[in-house]
mmCIF file of C-alpha atoms and ligand atoms in Angstrom:
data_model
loop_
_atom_site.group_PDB
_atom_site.id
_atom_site.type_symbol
_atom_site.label_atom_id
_atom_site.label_comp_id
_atom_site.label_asym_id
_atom_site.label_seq_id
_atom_site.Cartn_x
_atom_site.Cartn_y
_atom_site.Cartn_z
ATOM 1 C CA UNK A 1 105.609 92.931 -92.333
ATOM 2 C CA UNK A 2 105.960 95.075 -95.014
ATOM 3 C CA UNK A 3 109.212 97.143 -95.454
ATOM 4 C CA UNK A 4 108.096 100.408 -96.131
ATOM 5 C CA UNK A 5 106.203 100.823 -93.247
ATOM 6 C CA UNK A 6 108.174 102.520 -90.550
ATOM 7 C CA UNK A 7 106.752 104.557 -87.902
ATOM 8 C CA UNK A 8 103.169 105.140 -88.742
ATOM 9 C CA UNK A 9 101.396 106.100 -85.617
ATOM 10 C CA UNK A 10 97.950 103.974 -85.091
ATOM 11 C CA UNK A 11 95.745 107.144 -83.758
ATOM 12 C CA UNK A 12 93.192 105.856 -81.390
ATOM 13 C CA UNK A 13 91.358 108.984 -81.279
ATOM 14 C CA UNK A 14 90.250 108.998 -85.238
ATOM 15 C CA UNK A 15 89.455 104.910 -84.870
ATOM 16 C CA UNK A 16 87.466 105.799 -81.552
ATOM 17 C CA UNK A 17 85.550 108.176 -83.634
ATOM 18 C CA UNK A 18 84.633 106.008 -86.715
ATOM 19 C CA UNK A 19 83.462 102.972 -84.555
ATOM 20 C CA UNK A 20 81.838 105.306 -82.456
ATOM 21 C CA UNK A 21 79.611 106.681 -84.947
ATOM 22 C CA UNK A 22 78.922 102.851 -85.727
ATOM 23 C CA UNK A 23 77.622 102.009 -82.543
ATOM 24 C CA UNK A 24 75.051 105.513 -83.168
ATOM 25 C CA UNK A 25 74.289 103.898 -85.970
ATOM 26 C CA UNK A 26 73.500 100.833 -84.550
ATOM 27 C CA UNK A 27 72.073 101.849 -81.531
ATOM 28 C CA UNK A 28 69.361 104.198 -83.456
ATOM 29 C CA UNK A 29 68.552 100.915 -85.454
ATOM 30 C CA UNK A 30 68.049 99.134 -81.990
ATOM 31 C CA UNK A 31 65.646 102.054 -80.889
ATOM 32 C CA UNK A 32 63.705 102.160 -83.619
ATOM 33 C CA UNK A 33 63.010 98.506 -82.107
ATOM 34 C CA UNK A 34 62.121 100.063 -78.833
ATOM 35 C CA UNK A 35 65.547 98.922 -77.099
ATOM 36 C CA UNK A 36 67.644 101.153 -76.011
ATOM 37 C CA UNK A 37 71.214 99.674 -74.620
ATOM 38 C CA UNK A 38 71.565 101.144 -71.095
ATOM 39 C CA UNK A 39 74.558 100.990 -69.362
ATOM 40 C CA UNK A 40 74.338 101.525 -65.132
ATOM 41 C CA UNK A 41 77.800 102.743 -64.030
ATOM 42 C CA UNK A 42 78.565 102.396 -60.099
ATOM 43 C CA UNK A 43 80.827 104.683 -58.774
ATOM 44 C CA UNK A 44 81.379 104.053 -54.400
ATOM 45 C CA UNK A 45 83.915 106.325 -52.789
ATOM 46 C CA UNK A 46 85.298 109.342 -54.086
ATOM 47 C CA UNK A 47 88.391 108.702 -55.640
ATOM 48 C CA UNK A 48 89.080 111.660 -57.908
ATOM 49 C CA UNK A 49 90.653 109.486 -60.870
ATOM 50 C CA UNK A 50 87.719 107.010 -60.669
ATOM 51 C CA UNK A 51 85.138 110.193 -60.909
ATOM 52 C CA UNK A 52 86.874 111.071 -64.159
ATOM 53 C CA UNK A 53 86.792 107.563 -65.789
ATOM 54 C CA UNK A 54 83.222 107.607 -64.860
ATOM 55 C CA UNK A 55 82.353 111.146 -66.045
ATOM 56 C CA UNK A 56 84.040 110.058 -69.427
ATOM 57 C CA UNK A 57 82.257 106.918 -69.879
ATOM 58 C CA UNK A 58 78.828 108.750 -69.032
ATOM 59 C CA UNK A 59 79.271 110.992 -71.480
ATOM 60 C CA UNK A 60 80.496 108.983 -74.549
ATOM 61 C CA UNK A 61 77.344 106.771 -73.577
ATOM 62 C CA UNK A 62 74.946 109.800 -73.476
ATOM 63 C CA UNK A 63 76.761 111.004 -77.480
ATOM 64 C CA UNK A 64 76.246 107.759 -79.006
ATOM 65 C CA UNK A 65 72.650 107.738 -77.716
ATOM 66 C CA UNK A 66 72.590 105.460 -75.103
ATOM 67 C CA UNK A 67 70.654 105.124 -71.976
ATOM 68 C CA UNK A 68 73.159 105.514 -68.734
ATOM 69 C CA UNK A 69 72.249 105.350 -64.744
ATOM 70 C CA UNK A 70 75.322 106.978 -62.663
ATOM 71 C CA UNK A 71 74.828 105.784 -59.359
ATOM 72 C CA UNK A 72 77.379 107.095 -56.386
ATOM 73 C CA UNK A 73 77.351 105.900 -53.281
ATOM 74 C CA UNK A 74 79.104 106.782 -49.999
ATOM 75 C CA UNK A 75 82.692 105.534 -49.384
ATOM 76 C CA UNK A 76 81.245 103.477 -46.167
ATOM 77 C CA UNK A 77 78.343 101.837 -48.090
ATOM 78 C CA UNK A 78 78.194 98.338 -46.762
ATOM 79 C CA UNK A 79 79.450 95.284 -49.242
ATOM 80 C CA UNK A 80 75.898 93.442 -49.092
ATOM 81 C CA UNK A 81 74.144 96.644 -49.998
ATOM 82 C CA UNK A 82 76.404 97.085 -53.281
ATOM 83 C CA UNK A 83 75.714 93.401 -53.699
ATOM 84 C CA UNK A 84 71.848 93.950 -53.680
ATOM 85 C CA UNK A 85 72.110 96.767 -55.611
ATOM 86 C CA UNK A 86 73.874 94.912 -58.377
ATOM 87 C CA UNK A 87 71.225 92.099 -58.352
ATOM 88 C CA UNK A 88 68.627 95.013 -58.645
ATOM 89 C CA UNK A 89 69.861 95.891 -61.736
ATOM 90 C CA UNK A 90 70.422 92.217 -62.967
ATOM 91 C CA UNK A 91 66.833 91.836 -63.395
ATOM 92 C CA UNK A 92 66.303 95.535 -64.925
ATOM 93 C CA UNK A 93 65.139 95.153 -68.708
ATOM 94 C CA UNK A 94 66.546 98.673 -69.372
ATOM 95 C CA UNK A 95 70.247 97.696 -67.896
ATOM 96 C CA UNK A 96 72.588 95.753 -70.373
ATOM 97 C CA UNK A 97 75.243 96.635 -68.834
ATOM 98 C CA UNK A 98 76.793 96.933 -65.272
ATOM 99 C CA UNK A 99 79.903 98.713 -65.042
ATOM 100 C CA UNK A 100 81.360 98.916 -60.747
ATOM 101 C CA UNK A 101 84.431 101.288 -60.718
ATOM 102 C CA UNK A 102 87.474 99.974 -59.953
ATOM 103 C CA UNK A 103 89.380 100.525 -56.978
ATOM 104 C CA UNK A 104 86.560 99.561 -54.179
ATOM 105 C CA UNK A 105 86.873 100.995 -50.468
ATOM 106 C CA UNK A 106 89.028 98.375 -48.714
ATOM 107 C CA UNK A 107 85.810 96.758 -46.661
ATOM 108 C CA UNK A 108 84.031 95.795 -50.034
ATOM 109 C CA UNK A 109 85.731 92.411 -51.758
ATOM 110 C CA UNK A 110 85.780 93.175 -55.459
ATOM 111 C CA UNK A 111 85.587 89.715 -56.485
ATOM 112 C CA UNK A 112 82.354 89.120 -55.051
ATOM 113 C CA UNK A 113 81.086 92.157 -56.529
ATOM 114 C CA UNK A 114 82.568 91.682 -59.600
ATOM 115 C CA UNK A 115 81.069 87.841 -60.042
ATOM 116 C CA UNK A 116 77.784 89.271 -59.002
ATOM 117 C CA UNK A 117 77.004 90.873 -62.206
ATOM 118 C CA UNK A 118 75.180 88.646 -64.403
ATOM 119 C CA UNK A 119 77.270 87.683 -67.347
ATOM 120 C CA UNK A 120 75.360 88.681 -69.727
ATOM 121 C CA UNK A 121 75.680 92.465 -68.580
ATOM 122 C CA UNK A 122 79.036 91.730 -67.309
ATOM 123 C CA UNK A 123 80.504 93.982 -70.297
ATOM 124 C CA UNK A 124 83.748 94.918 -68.125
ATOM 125 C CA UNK A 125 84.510 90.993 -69.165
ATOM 126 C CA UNK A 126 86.269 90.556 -65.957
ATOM 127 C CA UNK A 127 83.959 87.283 -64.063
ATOM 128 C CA UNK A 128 85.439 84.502 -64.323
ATOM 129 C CA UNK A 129 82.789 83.360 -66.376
ATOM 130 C CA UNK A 130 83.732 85.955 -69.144
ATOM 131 C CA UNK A 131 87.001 85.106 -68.380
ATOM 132 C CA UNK A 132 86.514 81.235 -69.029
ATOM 133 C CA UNK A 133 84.336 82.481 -72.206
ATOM 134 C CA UNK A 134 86.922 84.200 -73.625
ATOM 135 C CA UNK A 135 89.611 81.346 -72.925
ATOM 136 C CA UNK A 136 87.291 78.884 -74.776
ATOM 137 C CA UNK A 137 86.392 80.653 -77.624
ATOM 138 C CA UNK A 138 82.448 81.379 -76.377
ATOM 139 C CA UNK A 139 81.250 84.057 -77.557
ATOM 140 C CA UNK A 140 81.220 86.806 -74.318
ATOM 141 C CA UNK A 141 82.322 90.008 -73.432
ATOM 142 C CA UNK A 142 85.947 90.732 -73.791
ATOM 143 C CA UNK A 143 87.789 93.098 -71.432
ATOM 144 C CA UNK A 144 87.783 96.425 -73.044
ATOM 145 C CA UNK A 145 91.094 97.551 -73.054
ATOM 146 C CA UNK A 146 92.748 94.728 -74.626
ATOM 147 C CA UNK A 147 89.979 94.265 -77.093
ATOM 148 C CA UNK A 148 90.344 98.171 -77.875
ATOM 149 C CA UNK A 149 94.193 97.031 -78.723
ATOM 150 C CA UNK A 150 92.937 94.507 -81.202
ATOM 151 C CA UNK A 151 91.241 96.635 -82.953
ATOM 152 C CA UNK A 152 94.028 98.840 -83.177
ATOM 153 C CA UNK A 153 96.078 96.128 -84.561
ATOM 154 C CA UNK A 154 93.946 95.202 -86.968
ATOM 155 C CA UNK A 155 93.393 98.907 -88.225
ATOM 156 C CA UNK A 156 97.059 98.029 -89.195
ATOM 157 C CA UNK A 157 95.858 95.421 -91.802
ATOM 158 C CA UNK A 158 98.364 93.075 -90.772
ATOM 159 C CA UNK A 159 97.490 90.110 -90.467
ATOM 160 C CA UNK A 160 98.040 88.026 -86.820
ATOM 161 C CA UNK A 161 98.023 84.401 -88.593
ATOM 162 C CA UNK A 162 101.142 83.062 -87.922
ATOM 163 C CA UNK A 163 103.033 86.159 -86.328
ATOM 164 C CA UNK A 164 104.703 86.373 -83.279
ATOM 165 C CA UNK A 165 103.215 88.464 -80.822
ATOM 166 C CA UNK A 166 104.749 89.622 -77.359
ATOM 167 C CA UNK A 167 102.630 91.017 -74.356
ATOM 168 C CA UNK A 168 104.918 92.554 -71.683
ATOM 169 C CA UNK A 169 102.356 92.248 -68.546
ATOM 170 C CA UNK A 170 100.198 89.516 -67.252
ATOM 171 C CA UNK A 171 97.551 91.002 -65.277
ATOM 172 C CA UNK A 172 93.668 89.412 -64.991
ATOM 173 C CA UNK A 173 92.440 92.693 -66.873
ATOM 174 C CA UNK A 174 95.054 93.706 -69.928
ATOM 175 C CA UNK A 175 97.635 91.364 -70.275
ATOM 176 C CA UNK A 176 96.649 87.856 -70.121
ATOM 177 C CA UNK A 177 93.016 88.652 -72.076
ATOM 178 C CA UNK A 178 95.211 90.382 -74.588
ATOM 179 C CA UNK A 179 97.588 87.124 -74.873
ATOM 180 C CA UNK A 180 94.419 84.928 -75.265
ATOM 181 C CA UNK A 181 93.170 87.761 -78.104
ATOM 182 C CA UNK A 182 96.280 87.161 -79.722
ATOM 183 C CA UNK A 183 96.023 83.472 -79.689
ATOM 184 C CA UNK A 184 92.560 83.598 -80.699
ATOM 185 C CA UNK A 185 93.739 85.232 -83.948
ATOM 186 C CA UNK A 186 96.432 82.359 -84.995
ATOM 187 C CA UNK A 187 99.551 84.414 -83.978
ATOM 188 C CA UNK A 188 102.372 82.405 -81.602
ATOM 189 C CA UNK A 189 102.345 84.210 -78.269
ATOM 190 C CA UNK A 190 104.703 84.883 -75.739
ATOM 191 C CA UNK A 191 103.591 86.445 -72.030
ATOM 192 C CA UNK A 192 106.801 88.238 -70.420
ATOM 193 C CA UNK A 193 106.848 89.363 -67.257
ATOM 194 C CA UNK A 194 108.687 90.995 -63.719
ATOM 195 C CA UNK A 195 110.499 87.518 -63.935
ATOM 196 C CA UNK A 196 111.352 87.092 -67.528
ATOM 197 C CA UNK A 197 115.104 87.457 -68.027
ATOM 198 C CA UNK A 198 116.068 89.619 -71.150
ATOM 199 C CA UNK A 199 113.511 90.776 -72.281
ATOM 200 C CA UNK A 200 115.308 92.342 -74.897
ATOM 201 C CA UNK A 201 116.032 88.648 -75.940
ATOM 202 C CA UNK A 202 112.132 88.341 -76.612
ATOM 203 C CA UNK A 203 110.779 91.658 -78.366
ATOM 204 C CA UNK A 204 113.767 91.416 -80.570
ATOM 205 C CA UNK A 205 112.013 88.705 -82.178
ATOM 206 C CA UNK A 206 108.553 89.964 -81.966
ATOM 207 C CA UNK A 207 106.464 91.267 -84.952
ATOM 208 C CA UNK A 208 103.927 92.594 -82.720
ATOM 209 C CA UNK A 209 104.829 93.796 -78.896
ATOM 210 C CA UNK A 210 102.230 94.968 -76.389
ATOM 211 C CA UNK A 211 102.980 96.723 -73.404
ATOM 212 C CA UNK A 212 101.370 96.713 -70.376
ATOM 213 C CA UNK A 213 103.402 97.498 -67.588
ATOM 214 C CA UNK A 214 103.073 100.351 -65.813
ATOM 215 C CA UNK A 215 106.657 101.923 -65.975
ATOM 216 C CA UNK A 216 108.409 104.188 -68.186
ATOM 217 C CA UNK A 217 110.878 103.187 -71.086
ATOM 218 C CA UNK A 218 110.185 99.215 -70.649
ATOM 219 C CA UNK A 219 110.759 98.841 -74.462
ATOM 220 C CA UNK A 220 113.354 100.888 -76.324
ATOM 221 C CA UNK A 221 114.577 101.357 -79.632
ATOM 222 C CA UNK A 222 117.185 98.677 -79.436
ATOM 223 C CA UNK A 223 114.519 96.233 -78.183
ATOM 224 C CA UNK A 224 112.165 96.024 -81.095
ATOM 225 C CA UNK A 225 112.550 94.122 -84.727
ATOM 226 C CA UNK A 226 112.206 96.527 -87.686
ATOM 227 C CA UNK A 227 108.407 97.343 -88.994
ATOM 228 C CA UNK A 228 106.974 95.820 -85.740
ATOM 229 C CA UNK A 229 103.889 96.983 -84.780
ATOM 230 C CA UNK A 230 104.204 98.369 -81.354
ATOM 231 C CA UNK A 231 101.060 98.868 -78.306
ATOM 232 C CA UNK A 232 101.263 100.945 -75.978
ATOM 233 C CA UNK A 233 98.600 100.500 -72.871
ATOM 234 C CA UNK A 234 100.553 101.406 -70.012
ATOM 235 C CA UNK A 235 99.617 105.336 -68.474
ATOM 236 C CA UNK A 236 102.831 106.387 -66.783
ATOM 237 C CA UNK A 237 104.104 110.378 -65.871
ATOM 238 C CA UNK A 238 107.596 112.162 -67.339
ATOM 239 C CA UNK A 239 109.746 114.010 -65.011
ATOM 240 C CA UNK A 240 107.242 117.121 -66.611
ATOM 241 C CA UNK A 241 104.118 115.324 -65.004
ATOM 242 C CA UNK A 242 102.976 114.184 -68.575
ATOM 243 C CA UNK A 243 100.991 111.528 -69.403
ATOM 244 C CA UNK A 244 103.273 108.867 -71.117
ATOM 245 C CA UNK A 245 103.102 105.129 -72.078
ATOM 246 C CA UNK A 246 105.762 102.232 -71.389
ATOM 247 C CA UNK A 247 107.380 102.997 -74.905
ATOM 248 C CA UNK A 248 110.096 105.518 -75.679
ATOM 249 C CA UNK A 249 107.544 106.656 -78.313
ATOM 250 C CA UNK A 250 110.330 108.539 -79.771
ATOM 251 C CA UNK A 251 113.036 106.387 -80.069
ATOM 252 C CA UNK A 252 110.897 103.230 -80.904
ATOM 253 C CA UNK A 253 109.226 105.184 -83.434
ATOM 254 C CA UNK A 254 112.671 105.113 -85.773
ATOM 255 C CA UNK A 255 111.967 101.424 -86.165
ATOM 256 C CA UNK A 256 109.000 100.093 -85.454
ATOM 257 C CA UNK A 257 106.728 99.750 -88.304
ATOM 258 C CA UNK A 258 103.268 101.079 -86.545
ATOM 259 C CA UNK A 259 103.002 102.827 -83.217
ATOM 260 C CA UNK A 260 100.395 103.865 -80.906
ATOM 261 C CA UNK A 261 101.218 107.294 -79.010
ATOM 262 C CA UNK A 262 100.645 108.019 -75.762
ATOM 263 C CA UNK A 263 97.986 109.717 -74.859
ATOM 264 C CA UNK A 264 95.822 109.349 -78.039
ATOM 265 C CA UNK A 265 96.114 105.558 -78.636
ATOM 266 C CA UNK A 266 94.666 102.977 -76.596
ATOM 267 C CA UNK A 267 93.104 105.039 -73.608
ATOM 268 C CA UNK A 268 90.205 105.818 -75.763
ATOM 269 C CA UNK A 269 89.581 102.993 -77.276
ATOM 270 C CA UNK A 270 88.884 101.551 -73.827
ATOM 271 C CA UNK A 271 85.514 103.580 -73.449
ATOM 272 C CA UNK A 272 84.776 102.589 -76.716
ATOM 273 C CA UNK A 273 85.070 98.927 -76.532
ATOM 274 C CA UNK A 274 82.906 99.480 -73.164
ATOM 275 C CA UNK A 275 79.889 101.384 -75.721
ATOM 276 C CA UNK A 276 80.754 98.709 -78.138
ATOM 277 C CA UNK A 277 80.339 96.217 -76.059
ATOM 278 C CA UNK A 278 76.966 97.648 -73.774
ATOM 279 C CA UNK A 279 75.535 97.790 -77.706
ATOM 280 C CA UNK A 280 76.492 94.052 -78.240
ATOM 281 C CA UNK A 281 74.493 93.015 -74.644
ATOM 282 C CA UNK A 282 71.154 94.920 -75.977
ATOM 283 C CA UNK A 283 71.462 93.332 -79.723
ATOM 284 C CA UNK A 284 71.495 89.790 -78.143
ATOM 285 C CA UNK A 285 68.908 90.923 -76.175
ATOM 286 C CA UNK A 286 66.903 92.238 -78.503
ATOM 287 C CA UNK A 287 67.483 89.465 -80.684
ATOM 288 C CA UNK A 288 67.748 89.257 -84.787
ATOM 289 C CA UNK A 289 65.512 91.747 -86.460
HETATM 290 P P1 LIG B 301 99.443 95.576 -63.357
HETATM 291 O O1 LIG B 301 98.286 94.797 -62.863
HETATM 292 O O2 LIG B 301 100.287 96.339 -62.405
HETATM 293 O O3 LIG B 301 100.379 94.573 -64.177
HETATM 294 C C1 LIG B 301 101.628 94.976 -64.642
HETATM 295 C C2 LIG B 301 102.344 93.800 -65.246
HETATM 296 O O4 LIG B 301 103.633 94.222 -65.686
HETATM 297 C C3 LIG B 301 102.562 92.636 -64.273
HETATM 298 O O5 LIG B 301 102.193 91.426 -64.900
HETATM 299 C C4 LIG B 301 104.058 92.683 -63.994
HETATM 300 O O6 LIG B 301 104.644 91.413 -63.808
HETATM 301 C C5 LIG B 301 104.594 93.270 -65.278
HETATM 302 N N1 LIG B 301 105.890 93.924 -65.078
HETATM 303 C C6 LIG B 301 106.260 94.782 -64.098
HETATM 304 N N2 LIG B 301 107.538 95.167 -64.268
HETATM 305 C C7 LIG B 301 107.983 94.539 -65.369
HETATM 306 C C8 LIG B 301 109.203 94.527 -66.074
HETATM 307 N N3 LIG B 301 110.249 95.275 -65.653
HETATM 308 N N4 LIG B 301 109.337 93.767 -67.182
HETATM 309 C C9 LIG B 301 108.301 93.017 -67.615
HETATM 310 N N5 LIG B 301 107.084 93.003 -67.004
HETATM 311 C C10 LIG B 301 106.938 93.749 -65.895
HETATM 312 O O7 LIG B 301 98.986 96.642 -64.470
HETATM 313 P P2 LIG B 301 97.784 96.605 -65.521
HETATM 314 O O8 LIG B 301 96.495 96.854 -64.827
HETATM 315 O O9 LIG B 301 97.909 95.434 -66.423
HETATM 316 O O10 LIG B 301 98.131 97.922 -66.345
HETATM 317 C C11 LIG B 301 99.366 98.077 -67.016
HETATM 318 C C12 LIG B 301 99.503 99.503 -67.488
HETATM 319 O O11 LIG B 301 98.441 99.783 -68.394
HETATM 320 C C13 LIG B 301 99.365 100.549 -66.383
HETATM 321 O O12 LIG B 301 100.190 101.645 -66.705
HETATM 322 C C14 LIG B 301 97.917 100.975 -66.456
HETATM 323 O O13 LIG B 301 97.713 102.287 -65.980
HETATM 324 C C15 LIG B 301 97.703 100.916 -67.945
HETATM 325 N N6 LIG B 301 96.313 100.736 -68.357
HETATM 326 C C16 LIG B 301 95.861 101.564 -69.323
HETATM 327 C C17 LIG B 301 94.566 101.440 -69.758
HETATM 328 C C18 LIG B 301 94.077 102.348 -70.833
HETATM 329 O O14 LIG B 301 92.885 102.438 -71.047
HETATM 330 N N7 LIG B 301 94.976 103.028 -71.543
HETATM 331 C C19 LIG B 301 93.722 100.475 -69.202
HETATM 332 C C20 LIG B 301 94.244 99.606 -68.240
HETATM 333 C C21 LIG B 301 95.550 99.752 -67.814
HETATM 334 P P3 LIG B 301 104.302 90.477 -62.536
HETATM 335 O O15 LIG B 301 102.960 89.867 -62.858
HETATM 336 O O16 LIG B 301 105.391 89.488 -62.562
HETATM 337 O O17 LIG B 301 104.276 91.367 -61.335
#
């Protein structure tokens, strides 16, 4: 860590942009070859959150120049139909990537929807294949969000070799991917957790910290070692009904030596790493050039 840095906010809006514009640039190249990465996003029910997210993603596909389908479907459409639907578009040369909205209606299991994408278009990264890929070091999709975080750390230019890194969260789509990104990248990790006892004890020794919790305030000022580099995923609301993270931005901000706001920092790097990674799925495709 260096010691001058203190406090420089990582802004996930200006790194969407540039790798954005890469994956235009790429994708152009890939249509010149007459592929055009197509991403089908499934939306069932009409949860008004889940219509945003999907709106969003549809139209950051649409400005980079890819291909989208939007599909919506009635909140009562039967699991086996979503199923076949999904195997449809497995076979689909234009589709290279599947994309179901998360939450399901309550009759639909979203495991067996999830593991009935085809890996290869699987660029959520949440099968267990993708899963197993990205705990062996195979090259597969990784789960946006927490891939979206590595890039932010490495926008840093630190270095993860031989760090320690802390994720605060252990759930199947940020926090344990994130832990094995971490890994991945040669720095020690610890996982903490709704049963880890002081935490405080932990992120004090952490150069980086990652947190993805879900509630307010989870790490503080006092909590956080001088020029760490700080990530904030969660998506929480302030007494105002304001988006806010799990950091007290402010506070943590005094001492930590990078910081990602929030809103403005991860959240949209997730729909990026989703275009980055529907791009990847139609340049294996395509093959080399
Ligand atoms: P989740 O499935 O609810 O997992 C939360 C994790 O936090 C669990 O592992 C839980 O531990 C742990 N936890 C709860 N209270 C804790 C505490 N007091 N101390 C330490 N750990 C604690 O949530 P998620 O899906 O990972 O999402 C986490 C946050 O990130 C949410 O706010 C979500 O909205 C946000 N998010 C943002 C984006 C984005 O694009 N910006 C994307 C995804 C998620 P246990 O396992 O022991 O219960």
């Amino acid at each position: 860590m260096t010691d001058q840095a203190i406090g420089r906010i990582i802004d996930g809006v200006a790194l969407s942009g540039e790798l954005r514009a890469d994956v235009a640039r790429r994708t152009a190249a890939l249509v010149l070859r007459q592929v055009r990465p197509g991403l089908a996003v499934i939306l069932v029910g009409d949860d008004p959150a889940s219509r945003v997210y999907v709106r969003n993603k549809i139209k950051a596909c649409e400005e980079a120049g890819l291909y989208s389908v939007f599909e919506k479907y009635d909140e009562s459409l039967p699991e086996a139909d979503l199923l076949a639907r999904i195997a449809d578009l497995n076979q689909d040369p234009s589709i290279h990537g599947i994309l179901v909205q998360m939450p399901l209606p309550r009759h639909i299991d979203p495991h067996k929807v999830i593991e009935t994408i085809a890996t290869a278009k699987d660029v959520d990264g949440y099968s267990t294949l993708s899963a197993g890929e990205l705990m062996t070091g195979a090259p597969g999709f990784n789960p946006c969000t927490p891939y979206g975080c590595m890039k932010l750390i490495a926008s840093t230019g630190i270095a993860l070799r031989g760090k320690h890194a802390i994720v605060i969260g252990r759930s199947n789509t940020v926090g344990k991917p994130m832990a094995l990104m971490l890994l991945q990248q040669n720095a020690t990790v610890t996982i903490c957790h709704s049963a880890t006892p002081d935490l405080k004890r932990h992120t004090l020794q952490a150069d980086v910290v990652v947190a993805a919790v879900g509630r307010r305030n989870v790490l503080t000022a006092d909590m956080v070692k001088p020029g760490a580099v700080v990530i904030d995923v969660g998506m929480n609301r302030n007494d105002d009904g304001k988006l806010c993270g799990d950091v007290d931005f402010a506070g943590v901000q005094q001492v930590a030596g990078f910081i990602t706001p929030v809103p403005g920092g991860v959240g949209p790097m997730t729909i990026t790493m989703l275009l980055v990674n529907t791009l990847e799925a139609a340049e294996r495709t395509a093959g080399s050039p």
